[in-house]
Coordinates of C-alpha atoms in Angstrom, one line a residue:
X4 CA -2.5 18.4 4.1
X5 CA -1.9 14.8 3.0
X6 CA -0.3 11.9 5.5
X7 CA 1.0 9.0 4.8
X8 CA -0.7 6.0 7.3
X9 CA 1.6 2.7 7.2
X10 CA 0.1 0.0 9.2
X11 CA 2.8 -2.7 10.4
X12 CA 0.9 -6.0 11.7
X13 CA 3.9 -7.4 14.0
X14 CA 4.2 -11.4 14.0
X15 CA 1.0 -12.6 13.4
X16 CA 0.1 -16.3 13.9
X17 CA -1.2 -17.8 10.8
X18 CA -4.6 -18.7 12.2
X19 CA -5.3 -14.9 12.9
X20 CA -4.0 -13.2 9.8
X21 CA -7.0 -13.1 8.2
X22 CA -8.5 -11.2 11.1
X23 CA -6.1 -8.9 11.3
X24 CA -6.5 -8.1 7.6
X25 CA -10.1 -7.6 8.2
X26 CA -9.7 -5.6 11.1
X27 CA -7.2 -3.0 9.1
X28 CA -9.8 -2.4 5.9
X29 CA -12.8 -2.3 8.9
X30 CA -10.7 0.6 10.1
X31 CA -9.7 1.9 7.1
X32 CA -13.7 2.2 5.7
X33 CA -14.7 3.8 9.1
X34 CA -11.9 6.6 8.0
X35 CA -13.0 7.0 4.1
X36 CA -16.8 7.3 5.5
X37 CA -15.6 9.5 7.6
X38 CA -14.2 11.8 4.4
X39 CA -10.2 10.9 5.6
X40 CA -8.8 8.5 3.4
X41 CA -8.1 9.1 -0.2
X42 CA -6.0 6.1 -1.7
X43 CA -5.0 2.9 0.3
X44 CA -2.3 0.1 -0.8
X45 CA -5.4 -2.5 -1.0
X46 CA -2.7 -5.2 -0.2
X47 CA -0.3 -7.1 2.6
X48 CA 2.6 -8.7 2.8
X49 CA 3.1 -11.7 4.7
X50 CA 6.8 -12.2 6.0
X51 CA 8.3 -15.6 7.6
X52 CA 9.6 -14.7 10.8
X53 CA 11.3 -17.1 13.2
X54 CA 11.6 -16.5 16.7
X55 CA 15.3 -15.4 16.3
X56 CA 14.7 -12.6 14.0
X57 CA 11.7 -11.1 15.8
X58 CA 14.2 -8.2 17.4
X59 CA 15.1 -7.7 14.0
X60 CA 11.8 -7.3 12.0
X61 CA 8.6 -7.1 13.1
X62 CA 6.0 -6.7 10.3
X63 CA 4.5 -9.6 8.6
X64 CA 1.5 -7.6 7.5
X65 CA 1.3 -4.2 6.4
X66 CA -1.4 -1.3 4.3
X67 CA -0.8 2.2 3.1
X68 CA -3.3 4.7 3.1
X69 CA -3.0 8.5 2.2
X70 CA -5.1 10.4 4.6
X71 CA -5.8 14.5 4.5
X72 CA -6.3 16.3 7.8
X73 CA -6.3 19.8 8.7
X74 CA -2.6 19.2 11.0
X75 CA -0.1 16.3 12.3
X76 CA -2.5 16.1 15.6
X77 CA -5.5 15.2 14.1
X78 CA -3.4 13.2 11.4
X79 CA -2.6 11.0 14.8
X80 CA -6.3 11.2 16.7
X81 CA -7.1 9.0 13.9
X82 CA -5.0 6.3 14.6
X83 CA -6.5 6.5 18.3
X84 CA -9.6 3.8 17.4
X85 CA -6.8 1.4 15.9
X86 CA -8.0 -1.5 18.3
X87 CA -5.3 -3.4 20.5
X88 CA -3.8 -6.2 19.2
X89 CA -1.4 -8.6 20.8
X90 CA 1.0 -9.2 18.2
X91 CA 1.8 -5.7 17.9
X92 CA 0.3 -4.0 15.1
X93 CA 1.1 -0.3 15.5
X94 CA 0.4 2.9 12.5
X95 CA 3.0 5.0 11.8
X96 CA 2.0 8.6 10.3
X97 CA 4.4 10.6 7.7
X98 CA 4.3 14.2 7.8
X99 CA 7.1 14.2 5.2
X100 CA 4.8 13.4 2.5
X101 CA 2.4 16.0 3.5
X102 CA 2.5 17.3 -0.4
X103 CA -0.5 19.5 -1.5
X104 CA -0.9 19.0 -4.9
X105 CA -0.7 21.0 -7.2
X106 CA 2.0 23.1 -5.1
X107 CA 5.5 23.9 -7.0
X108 CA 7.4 22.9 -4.5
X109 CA 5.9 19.0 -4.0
X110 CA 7.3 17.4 -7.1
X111 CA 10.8 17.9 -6.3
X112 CA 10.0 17.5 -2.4
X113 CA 8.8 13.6 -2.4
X114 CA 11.2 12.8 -5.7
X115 CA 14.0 14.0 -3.2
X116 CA 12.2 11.9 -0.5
X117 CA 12.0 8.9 -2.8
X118 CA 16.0 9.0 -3.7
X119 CA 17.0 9.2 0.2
X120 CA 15.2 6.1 0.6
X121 CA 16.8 4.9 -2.3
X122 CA 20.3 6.1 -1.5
X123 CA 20.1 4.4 1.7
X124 CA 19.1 1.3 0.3
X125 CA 22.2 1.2 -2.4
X126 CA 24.6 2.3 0.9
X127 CA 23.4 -0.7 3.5
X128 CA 24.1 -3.3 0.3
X129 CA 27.3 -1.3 -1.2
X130 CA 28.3 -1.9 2.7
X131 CA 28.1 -5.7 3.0
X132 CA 30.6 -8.1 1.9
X133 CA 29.4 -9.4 -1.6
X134 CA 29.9 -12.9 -0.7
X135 CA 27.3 -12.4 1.7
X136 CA 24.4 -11.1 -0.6
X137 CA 23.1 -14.2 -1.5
X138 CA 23.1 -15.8 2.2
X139 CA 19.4 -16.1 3.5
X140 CA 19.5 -15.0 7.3
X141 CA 17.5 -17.0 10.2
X142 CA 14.2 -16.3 10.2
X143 CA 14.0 -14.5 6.5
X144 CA 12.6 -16.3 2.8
X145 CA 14.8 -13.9 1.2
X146 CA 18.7 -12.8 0.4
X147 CA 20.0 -9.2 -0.4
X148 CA 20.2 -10.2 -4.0
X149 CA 16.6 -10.7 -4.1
X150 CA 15.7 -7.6 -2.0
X151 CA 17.8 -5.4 -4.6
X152 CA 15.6 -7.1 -7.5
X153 CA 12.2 -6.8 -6.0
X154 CA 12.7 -3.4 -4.8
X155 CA 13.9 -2.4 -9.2
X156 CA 10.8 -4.7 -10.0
X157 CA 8.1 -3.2 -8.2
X158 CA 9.4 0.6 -8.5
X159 CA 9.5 0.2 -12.0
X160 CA 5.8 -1.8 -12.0
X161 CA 4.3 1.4 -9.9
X162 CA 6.0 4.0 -11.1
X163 CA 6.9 3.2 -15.1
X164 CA 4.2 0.6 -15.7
X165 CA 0.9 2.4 -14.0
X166 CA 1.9 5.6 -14.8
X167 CA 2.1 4.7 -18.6
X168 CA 5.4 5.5 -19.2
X169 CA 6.5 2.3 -20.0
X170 CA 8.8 -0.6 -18.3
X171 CA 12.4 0.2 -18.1
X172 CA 13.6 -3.6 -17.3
X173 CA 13.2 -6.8 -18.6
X174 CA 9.9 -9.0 -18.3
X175 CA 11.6 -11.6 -17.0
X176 CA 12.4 -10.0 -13.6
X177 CA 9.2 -10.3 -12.6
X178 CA 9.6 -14.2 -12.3
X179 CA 12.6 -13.8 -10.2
X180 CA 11.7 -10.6 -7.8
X181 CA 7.7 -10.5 -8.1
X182 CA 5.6 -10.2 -4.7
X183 CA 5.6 -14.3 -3.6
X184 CA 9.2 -15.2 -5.5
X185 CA 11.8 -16.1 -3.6
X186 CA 15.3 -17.7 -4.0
X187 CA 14.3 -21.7 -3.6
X188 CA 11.9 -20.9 -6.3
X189 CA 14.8 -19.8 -8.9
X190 CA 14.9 -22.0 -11.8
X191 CA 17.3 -19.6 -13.9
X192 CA 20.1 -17.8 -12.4
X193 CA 18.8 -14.1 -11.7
X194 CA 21.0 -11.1 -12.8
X195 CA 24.2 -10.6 -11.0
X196 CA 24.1 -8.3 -7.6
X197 CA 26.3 -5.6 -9.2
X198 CA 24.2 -5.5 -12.2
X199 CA 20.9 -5.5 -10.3
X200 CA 22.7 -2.5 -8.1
X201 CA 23.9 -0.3 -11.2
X202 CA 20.4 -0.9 -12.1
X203 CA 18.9 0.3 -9.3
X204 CA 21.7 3.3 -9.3
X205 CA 19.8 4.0 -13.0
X206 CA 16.4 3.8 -12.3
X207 CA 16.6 6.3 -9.6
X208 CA 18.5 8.7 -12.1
X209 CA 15.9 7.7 -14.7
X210 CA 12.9 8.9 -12.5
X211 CA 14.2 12.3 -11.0
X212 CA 14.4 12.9 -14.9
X213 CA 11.3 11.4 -16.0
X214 CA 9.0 12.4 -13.4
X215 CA 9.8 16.3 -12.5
X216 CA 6.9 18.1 -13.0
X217 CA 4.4 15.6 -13.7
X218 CA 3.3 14.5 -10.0
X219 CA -0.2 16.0 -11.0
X220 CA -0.7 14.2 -14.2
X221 CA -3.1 11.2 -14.0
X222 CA -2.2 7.4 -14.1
X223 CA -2.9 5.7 -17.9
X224 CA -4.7 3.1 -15.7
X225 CA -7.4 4.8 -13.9
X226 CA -8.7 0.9 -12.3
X227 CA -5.4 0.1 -10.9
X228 CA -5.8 -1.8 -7.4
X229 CA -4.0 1.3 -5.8
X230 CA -7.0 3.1 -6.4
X231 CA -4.1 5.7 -7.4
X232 CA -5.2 8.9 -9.4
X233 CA -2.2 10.7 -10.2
X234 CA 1.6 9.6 -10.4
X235 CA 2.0 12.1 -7.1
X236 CA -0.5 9.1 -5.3
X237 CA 1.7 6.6 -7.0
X238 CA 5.1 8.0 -5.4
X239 CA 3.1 7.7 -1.7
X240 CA 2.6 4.3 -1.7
X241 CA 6.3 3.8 -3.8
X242 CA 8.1 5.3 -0.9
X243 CA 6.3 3.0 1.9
X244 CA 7.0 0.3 -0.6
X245 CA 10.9 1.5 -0.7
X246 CA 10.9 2.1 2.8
X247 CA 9.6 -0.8 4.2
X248 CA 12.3 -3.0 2.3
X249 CA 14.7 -0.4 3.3
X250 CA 13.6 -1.7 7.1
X251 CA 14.1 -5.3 5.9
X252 CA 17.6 -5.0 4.6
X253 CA 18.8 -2.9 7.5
X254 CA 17.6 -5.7 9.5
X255 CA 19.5 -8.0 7.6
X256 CA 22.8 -6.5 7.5
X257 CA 22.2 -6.0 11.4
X258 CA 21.9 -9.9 11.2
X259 CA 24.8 -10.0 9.4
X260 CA 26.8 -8.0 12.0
X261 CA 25.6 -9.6 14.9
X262 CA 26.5 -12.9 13.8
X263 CA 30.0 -11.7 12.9
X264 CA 30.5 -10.3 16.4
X265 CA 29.7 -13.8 18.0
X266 CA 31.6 -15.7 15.7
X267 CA 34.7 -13.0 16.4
X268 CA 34.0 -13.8 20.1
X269 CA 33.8 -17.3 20.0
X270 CA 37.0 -17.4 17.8
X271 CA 39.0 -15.3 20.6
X272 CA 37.3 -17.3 23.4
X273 CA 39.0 -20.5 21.4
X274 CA 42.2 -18.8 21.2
X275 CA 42.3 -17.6 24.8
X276 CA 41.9 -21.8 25.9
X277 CA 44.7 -22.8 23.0
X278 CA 48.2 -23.5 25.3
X279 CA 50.8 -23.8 22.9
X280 CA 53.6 -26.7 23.2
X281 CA 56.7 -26.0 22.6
X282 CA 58.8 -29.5 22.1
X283 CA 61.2 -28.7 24.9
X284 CA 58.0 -27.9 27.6
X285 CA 56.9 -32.0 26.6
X286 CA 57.8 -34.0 30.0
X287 CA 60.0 -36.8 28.9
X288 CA 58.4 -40.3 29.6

């Protein structure tokens, strides 16, 4: 059986990032000499989080790794060793993507997986009001519009690009939603939010289509940095990928929320202190 390991860092200060990085592929190279891991996310991401938005989103650096184990229980004991860290790094183990290739049943198991992700993604941003798509909350470098374009730029890098099937968007989203963009770097106007969402309605269409059947087939790129095989070990790390943003933009809409609640309370706590005048309750001088 195959399980998915994400690894979420917490807040990490700056000084110790590097550390923690080291600490993660230490651990990770203890579990591949130990005959467990068989394709890692060789990557982070490094998030700015403020002090407000911690309750929010913890998870500034993060690694994927596709481990097989006999069961879910000693899927877990492996995580066991992980060493303590005070900033909160934790491992989080999928069973859901437990797929044993080449099994009938896995393709449309995890392409079903990736488009529940997906659907949840379009619903939280469908949800919000447009005008507040492009607001950046506290303790975030980026807006919903730009979480909609990275999340159609990377899918279609990992999925389309590595798996030699070709790019489905234009080159030039990369220079707007590529890992390290963000919106104070936008030179050019990026695409409009509802065209970057029918896009994203597309692709997901696009890869049910494209992709039944052919989770066994190998990547055109054999070196990627994934260290990914087949498009199956593509779609693992495409649905941590899609999930972890999916965690980012639910934590922004819950921003989004919460700050309409206390300016809705502040407002009626205005209101309840308002006396109005009429001009015959004015005392005459």
């Amino acid at each position: 059986m195959h399980y998915l390991f994400v690894y979420h860092g917490g807040v990490v200060p700056e000084d110790q990032a590097e550390q923690n990085i080291s600490d993660l592929w230490n651990w990770l190279d203890n579990l591949k000499a130990r005959g467990y891991e068989k394709v890692r996310f060789a990557g982070f991401g490094r998030k700015t989080v403020s002090p407000h938005a911690v309750e929010d989103y913890q998870g500034d650096i993060f690694g994927v790794a596709v481990m097989e184990a006999e069961s879910l229980e000693e899927a877990v004991s492996l995580t066991t060793d992980w060493p303590e860290l005070q900033y909160g790094g934790k491992i989080e183990v999928f069973e859901a993507l437990a797929a044993d290739y080449p099994r009938s049943s896995s393709d449309a198991h995890i392409l079903n997986l990736f488009a529940d992700v997906r659907r949840q993604i379009l619903d939280t941003l469908h949800g919000l009001p447009v005008d507040k798509l492009d607001h950046i909350p506290p303790g975030f470098r980026n807006n919903m519009r730009w979480q909609a374009g990275h999340v159609l730029t990377v899918t279609d890098e990992l999925i389309f690009q590595f798996s030699g099937a070709g790019s489905r968007i234009p080159a030039e989203y990369k220079t707007w939603f590529a890992s390290g963009t963000d919106p104070s770097g936008w030179s050019d106007a990026p695409p409009e939010i509802d065209v970057l969402l029918r896009r994203l309605e597309g692709q997901m269409a696009k890869i049910g289509d494209a992709f039944e059947g052919r989770l066994t087939h190998p990547v055109a790129d054999q070196s990627n940095f994934l260290q990914a095989k087949t498009v199956g070990e593509l779609f693992h790390v495409l649905i941590a990928h899609e999930s972890l943003h999916l965690g980012m933009i639910q934590a922004m809409a819950k921003n989004f929320v919460k700050k309409q609640a206390a300016d809705a309370q502040e407002g009626g706590a205005h209101h309840s202190g308002h006396v109005d005048v009429r001009p015959g309750d004015v005392a005459e001088k």
